[in-house]
mmCIF file of C-alpha atoms in Angstrom:
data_model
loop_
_atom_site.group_PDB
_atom_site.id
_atom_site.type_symbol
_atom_site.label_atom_id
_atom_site.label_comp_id
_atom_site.label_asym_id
_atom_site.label_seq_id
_atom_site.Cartn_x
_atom_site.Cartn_y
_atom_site.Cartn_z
ATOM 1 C CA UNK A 1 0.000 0.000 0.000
ATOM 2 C CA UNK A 2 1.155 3.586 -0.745
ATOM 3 C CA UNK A 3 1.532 5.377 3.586
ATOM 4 C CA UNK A 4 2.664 8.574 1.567
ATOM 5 C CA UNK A 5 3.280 10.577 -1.521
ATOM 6 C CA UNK A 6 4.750 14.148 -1.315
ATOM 7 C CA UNK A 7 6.775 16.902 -3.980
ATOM 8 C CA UNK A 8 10.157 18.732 -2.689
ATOM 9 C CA UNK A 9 10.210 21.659 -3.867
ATOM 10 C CA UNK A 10 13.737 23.507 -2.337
ATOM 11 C CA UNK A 11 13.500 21.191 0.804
ATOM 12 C CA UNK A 12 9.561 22.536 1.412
ATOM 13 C CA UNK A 13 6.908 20.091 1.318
ATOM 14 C CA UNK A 14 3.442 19.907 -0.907
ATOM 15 C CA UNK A 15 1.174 16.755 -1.345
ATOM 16 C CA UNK A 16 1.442 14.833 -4.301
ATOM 17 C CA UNK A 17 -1.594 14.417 -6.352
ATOM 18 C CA UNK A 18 -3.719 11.402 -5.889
ATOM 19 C CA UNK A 19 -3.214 10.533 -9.740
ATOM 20 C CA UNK A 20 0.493 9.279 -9.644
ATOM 21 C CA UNK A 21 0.911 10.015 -13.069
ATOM 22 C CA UNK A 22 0.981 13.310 -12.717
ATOM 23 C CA UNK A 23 3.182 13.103 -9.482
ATOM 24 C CA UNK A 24 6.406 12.554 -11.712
ATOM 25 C CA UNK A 25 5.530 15.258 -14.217
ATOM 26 C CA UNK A 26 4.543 18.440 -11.409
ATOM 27 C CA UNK A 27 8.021 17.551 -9.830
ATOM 28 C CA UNK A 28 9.571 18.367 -12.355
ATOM 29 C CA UNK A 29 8.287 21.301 -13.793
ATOM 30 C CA UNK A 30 8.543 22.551 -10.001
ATOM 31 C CA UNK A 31 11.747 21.635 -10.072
ATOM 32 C CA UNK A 32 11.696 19.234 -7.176
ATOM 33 C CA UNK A 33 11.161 15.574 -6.698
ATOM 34 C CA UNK A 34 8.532 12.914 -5.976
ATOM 35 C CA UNK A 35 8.838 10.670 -2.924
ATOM 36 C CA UNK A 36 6.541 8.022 -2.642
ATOM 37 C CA UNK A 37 6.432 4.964 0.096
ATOM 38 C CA UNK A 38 5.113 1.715 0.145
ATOM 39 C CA UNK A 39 4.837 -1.032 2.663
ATOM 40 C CA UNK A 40 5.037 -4.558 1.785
ATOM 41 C CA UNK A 41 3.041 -3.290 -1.808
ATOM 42 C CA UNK A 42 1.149 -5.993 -4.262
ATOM 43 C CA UNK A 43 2.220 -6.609 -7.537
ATOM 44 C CA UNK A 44 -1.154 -5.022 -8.558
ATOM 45 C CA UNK A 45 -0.112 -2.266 -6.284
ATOM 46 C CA UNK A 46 3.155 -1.704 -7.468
ATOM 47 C CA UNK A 47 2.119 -1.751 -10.780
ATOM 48 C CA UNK A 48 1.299 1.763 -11.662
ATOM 49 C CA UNK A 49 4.519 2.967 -9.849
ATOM 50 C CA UNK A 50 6.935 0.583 -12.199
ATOM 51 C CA UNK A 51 4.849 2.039 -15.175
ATOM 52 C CA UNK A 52 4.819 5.676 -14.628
ATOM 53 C CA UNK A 53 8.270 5.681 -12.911
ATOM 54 C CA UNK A 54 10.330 3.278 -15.648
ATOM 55 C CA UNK A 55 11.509 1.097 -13.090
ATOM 56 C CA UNK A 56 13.221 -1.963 -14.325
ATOM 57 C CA UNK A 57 11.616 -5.058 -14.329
ATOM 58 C CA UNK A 58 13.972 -6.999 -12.334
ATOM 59 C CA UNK A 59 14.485 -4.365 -9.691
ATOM 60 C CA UNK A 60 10.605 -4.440 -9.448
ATOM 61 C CA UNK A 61 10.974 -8.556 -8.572
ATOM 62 C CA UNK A 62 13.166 -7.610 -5.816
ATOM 63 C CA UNK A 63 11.489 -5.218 -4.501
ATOM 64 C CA UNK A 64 8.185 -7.321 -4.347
ATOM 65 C CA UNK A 65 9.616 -10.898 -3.499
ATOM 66 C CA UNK A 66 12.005 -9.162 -0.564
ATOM 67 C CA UNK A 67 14.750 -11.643 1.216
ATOM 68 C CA UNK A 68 17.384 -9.486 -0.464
ATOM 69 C CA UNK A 69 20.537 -8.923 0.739
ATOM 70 C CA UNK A 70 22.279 -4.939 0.740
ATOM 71 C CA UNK A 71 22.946 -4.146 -2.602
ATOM 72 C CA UNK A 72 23.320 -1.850 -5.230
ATOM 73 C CA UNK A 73 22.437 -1.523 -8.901
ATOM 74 C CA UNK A 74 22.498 0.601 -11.453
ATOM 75 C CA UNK A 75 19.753 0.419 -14.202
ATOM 76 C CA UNK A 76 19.075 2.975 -17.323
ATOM 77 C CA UNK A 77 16.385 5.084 -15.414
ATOM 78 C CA UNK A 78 17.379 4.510 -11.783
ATOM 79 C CA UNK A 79 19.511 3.381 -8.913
ATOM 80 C CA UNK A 80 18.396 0.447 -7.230
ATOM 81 C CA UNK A 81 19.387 0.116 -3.803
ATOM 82 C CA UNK A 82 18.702 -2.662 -0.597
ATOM 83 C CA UNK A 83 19.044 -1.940 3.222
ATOM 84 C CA UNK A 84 18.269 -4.112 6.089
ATOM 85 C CA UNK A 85 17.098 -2.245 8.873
ATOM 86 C CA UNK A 86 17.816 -4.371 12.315
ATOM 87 C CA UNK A 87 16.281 -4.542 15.384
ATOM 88 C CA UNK A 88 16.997 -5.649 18.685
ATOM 89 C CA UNK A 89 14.158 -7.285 20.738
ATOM 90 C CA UNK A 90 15.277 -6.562 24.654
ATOM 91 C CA UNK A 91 12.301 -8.583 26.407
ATOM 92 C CA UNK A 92 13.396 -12.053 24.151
ATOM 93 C CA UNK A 93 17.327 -10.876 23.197
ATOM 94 C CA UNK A 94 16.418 -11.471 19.672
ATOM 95 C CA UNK A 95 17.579 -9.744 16.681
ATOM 96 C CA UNK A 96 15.226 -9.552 13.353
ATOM 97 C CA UNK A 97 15.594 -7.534 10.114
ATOM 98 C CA UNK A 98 13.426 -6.114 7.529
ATOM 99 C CA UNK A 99 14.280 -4.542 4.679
ATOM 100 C CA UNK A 100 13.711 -1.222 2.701
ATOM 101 C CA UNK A 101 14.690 -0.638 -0.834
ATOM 102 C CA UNK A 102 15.320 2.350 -2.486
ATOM 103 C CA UNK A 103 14.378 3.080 -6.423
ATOM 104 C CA UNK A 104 16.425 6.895 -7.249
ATOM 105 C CA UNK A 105 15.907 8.604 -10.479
ATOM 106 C CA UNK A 106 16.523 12.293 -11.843
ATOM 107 C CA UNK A 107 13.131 13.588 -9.989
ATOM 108 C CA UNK A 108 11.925 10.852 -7.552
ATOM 109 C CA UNK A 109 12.591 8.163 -4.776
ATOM 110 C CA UNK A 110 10.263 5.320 -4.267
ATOM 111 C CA UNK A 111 11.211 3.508 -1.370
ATOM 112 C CA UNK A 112 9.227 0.262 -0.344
ATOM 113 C CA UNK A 113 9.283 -1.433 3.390
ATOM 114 C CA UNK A 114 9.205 -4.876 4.728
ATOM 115 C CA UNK A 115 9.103 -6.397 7.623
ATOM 116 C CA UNK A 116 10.149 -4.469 11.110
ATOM 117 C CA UNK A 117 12.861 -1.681 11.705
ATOM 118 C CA UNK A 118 11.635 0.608 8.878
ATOM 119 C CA UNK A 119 13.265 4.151 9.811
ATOM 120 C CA UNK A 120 11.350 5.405 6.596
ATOM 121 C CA UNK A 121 8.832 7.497 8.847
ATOM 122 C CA UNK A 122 11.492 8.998 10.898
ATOM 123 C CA UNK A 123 13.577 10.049 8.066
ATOM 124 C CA UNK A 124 10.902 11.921 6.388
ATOM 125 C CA UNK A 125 10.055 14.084 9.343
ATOM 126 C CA UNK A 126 13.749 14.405 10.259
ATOM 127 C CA UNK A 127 14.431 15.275 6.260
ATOM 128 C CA UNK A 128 11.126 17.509 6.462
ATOM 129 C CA UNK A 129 12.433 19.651 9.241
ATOM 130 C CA UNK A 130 15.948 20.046 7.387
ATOM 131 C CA UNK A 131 15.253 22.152 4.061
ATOM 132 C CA UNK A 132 18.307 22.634 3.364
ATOM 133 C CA UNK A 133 19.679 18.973 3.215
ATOM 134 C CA UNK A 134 16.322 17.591 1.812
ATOM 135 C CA UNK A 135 16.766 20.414 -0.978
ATOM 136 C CA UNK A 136 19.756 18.011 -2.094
ATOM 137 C CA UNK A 137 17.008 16.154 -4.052
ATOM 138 C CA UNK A 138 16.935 12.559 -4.064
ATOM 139 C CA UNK A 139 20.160 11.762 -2.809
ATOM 140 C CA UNK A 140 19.258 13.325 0.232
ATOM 141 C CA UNK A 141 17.157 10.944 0.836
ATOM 142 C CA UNK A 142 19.616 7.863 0.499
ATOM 143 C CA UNK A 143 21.680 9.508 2.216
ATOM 144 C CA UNK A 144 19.382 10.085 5.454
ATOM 145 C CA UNK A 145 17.917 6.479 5.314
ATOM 146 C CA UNK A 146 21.133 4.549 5.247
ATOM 147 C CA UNK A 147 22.788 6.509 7.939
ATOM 148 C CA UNK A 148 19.648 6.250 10.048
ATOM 149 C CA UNK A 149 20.114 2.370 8.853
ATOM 150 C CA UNK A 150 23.441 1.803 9.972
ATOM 151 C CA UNK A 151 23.495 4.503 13.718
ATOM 152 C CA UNK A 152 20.975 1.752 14.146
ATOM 153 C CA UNK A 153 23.404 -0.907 13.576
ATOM 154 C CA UNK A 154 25.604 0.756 16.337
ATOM 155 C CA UNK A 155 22.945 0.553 19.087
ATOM 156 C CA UNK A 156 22.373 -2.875 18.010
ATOM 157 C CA UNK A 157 25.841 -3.972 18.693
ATOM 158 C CA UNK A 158 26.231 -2.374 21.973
ATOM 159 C CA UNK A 159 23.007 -4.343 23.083
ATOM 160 C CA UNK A 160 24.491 -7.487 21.793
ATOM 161 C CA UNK A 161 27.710 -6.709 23.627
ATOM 162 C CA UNK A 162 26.219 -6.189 27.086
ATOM 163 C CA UNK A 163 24.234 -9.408 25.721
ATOM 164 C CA UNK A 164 26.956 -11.620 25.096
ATOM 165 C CA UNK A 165 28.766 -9.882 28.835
ATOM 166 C CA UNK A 166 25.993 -11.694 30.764
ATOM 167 C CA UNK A 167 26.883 -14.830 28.873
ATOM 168 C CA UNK A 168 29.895 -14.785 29.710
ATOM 169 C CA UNK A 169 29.761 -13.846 33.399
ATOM 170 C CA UNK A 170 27.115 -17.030 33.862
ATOM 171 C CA UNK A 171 29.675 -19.200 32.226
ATOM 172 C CA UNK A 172 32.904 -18.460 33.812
ATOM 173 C CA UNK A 173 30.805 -18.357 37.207
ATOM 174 C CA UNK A 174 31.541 -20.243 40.606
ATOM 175 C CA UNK A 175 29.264 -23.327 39.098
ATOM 176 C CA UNK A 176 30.986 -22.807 35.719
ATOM 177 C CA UNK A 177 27.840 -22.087 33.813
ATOM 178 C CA UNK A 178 26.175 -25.989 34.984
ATOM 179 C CA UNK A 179 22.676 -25.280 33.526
ATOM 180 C CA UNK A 180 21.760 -27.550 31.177
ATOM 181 C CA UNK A 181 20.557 -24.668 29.021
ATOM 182 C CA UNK A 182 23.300 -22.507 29.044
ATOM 183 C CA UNK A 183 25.108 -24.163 25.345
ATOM 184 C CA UNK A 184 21.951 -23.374 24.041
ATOM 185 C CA UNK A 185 21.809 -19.956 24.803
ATOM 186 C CA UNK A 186 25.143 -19.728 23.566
ATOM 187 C CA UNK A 187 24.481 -20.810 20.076
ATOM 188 C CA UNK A 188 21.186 -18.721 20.325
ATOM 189 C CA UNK A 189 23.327 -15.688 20.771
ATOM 190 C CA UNK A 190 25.806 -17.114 18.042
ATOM 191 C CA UNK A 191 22.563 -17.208 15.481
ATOM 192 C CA UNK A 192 21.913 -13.587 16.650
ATOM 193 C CA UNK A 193 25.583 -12.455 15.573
ATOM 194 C CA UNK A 194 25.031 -14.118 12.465
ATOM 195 C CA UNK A 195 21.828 -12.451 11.305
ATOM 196 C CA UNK A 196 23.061 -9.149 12.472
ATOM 197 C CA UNK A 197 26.327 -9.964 10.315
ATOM 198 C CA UNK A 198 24.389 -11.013 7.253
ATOM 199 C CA UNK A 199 22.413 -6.975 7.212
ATOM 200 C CA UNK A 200 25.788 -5.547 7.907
ATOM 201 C CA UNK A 201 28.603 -6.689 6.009
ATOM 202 C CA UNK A 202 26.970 -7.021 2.595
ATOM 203 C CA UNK A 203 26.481 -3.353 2.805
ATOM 204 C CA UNK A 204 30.284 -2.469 2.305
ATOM 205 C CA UNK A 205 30.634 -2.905 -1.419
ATOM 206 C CA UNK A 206 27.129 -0.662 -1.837
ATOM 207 C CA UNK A 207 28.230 2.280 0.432
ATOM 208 C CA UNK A 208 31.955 2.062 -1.359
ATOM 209 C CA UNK A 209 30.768 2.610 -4.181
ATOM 210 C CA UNK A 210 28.981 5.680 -2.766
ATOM 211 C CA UNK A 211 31.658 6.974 -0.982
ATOM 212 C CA UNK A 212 33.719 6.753 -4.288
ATOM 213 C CA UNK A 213 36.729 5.179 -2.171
ATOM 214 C CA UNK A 214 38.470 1.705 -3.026
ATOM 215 C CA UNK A 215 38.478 -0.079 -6.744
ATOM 216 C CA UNK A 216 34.661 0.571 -7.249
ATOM 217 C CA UNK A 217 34.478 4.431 -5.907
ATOM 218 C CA UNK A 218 33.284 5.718 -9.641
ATOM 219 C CA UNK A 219 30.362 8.027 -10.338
ATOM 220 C CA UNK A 220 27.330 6.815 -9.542
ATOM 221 C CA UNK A 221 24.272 7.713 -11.460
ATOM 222 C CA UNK A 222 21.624 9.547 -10.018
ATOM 223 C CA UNK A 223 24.044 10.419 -7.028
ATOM 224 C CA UNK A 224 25.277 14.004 -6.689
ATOM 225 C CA UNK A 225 29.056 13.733 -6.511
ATOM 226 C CA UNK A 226 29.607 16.319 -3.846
ATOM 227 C CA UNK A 227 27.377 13.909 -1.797
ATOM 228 C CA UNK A 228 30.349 11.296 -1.142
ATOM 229 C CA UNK A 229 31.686 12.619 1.989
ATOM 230 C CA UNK A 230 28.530 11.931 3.903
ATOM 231 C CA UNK A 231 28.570 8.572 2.461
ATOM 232 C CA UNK A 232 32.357 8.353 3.585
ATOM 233 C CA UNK A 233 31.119 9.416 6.997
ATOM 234 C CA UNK A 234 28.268 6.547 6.962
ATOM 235 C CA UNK A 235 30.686 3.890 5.547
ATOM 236 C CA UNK A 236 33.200 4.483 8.404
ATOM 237 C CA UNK A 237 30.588 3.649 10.653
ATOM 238 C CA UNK A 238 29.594 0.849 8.926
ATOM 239 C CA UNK A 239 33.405 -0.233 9.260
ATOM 240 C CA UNK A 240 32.808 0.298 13.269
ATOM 241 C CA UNK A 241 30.092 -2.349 13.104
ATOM 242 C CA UNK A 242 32.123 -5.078 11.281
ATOM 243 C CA UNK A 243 34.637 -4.816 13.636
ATOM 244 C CA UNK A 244 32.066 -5.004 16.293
ATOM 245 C CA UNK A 245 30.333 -8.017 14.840
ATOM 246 C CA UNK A 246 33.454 -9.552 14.019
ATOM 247 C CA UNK A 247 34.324 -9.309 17.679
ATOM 248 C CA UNK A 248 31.630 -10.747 19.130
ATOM 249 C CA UNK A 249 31.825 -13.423 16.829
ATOM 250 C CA UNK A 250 35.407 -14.689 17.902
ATOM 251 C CA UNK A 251 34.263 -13.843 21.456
ATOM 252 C CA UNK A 252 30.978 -16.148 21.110
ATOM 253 C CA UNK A 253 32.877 -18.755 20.118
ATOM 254 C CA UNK A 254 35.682 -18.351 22.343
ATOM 255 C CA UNK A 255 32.513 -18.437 25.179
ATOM 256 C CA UNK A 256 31.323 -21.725 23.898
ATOM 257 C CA UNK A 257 34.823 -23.353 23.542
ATOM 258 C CA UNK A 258 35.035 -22.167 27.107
ATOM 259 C CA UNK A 259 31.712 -23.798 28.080
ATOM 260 C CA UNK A 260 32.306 -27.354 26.411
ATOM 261 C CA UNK A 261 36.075 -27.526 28.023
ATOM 262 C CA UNK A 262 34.389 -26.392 31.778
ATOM 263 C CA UNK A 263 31.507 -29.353 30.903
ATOM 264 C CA UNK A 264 34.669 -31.759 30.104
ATOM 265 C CA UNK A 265 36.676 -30.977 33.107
ATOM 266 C CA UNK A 266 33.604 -31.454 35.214
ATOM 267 C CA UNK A 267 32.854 -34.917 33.572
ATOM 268 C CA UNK A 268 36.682 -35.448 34.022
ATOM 269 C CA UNK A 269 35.939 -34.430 38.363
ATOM 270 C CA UNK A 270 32.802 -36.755 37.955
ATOM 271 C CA UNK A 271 34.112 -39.875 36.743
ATOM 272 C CA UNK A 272 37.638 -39.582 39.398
ATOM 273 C CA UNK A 273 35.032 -39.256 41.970
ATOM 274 C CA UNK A 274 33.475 -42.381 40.362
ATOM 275 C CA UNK A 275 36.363 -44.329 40.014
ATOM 276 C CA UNK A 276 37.310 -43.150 43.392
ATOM 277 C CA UNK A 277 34.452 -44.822 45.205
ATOM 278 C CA UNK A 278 34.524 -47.890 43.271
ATOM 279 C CA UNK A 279 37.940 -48.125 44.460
ATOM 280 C CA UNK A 280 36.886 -47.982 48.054
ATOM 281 C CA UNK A 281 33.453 -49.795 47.616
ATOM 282 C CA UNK A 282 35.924 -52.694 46.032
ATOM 283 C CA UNK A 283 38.216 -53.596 48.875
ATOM 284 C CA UNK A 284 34.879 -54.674 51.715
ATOM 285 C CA UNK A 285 33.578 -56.527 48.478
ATOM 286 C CA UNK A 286 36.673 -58.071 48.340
ATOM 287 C CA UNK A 287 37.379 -59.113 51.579
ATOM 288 C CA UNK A 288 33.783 -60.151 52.198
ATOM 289 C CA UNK A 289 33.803 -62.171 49.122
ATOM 290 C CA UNK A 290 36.741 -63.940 50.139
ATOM 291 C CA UNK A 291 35.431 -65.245 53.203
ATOM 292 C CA UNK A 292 32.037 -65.881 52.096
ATOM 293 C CA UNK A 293 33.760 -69.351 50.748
ATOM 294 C CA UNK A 294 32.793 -72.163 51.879
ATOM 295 C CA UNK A 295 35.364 -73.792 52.661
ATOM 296 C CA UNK A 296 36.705 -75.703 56.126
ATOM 297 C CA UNK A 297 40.299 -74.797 56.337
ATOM 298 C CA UNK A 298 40.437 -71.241 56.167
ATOM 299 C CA UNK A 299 43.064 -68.585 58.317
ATOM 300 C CA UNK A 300 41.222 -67.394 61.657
ATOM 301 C CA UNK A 301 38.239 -68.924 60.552
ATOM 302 C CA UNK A 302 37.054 -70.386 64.201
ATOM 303 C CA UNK A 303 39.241 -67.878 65.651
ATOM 304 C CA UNK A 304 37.245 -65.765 68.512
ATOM 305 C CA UNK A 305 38.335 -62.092 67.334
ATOM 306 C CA UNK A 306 38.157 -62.997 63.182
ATOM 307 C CA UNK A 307 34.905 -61.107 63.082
ATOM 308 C CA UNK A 308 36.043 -58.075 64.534
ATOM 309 C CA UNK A 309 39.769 -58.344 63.116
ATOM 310 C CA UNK A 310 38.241 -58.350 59.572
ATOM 311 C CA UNK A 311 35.541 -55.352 59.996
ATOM 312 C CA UNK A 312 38.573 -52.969 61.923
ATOM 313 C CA UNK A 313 40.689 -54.167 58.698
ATOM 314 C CA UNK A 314 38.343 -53.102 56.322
ATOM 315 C CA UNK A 315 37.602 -49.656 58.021
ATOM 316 C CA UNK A 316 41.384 -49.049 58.510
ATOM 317 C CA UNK A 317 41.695 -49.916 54.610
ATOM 318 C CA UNK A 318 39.055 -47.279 53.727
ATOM 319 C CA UNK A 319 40.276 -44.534 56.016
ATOM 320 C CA UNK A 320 43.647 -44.831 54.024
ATOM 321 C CA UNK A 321 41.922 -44.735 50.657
ATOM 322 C CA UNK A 322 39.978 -42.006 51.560
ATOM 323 C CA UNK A 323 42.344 -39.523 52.479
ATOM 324 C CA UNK A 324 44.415 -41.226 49.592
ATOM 325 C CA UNK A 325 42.153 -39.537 46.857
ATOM 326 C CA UNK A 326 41.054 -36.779 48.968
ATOM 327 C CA UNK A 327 45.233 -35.531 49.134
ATOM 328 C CA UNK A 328 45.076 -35.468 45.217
ATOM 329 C CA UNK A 329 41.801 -33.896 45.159
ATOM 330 C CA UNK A 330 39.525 -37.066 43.837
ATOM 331 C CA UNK A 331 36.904 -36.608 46.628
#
């Protein structure tokens, strides 16, 4: 569905015509641009935008099917861009994505939401109360959603940091993390990092390009040139939250190797302690087994004190075991 349709005119605001076809056409002559938005549209719906806007038939699939990854493409009438917005879920520590795409041409944006984590709305008031910047035209507009995209990405990681603290404060605790549910938090958090990773480092090659730095800085169409130091300043940040993701994915895993070698050492305490009272549960067995023969001739069998000879034995035997493995720390 179309949530809003607006001309820029010098930064200033007027509402685009119901008729969409003449949306494209006023902007122009006014000098302006067009800036329509769309949530989760139909093909039927997005229809009449691909035909009066020239949008190319493949970016249109994109844009409709979603489950894209950051990207960015150049077509004859217009830039084709994907962002995944992220957010961070504090009540179930869960991270999901949407995604917004942007469609840029000479006089108009069309940018087109789905899922959760859209900073769309914000942008456009933010943009709206900024004439100056959102006089810029349409790159303006990139401009403001992808760095409202990616200061997202920043909070995002600092949540999954404190995250990914607790972790490891349960798991190098005095019980060494003993729940039974603790590895699977662990790789819970690990599938976290890794949807976080795959909104945030796709995105380098796109915002390159924009920034005009590295083997694939050229001129991009429908970009104004002077615009690439933002888009430096947005890509360095983006650089901050690879190195943050990157981070807490060696540290995850560093957590879990952690975990599995405190659960082995454990199993390691559990079975000496085993072993350790088989030992002493052995030597009465023993003992008693011995003279549970029946046979006549036997030492001290008739004697008077064999009873109580044999039961001192076996206590004496067990004391000595006992502090045996307790001195080498088996009990």
């Amino acid at each position: 569905m179309i949530v809003d349709c607006a001309i820029y005119r010098e930064g200033h605001r007027s509402e685009g015509p119901e008729d969409l076809s003449d949306a494209l056409d006023r902007a122009r002559l006014a000098g302006g641009f067009v800036w329509i938005g769309l949530h989760e549209p139909t093909e039927k719906e997005f229809e009449l935008v691909t035909k009066e806007f020239g949008l190319h038939p493949l970016a249109v699939e994109d844009a409709l099917k979603a489950h894209q990854r950051p990207k960015l493409e150049v077509y004859d009438d217009s830039l084709f861009v994907v962002l995944k917005p992220v957010v961070y879920e504090p009540d179930s520590d869960t991270v999901s994505t949407g995604e917004v795409m942007l469609f840029l041409g000479d006089a108009f944006v069309v940018t087109v939401r789905h899922g959760v984590g859209s900073p769309l709305k914000a942008v456009r008031e933010r943009l709206e109360q900024e004439p100056k910047l959102l006089g810029k035209g349409p790159t303006a507009v990139l401009y403001a959603v992808a760095d409202a995209v990616v200061d997202h990405y920043l909070e995002v990681a600092t949540e999954l940091g404190t995250d990914l603290e607790e972790l490891e404060a349960e798991v190098f605790s005095p019980d060494g993390g003993g729940s039974g549910g603790t590895a699977s938090r662990i790789y819970t958090f690990k599938r976290q990092v890794l949807e976080f990773r795959r909104a945030t480092v796709p995105l380098t090659m796109p915002l390159t390009r924009l920034a005009g730095v590295g083997a694939y800085g050229g001129t991009v169409p429908f970009v104004n040139d002077k615009a690439r130091p933002f888009f430096r300043d947005v890509n360095d940040h983006l650089a901050r939250v690879n190195e943050s993701v990157e981070g807490l994915d060696r540290l995850v895993s560093d957590v879990l190797s952690a975990h599995l070698a405190q659960m082995s050492v454990r199993q390691n305490d559990d079975m000496r302690k085993i072993s350790a009272w088989a030992a002493m549960a052995a030597i009465p067995t023993m003992i008693a087994g011995i003279y549970g023969m029946n046979f006549d001739h036997m030492p001290e069998l008739h004697w008077v004190w064999a009873y109580p000879a044999v039961i001192a034995l076996m206590a004496v035997l067990e004391v000595l075991l006992y502090r045996t493995f307790k001195r080498r720390g088996w009990l």
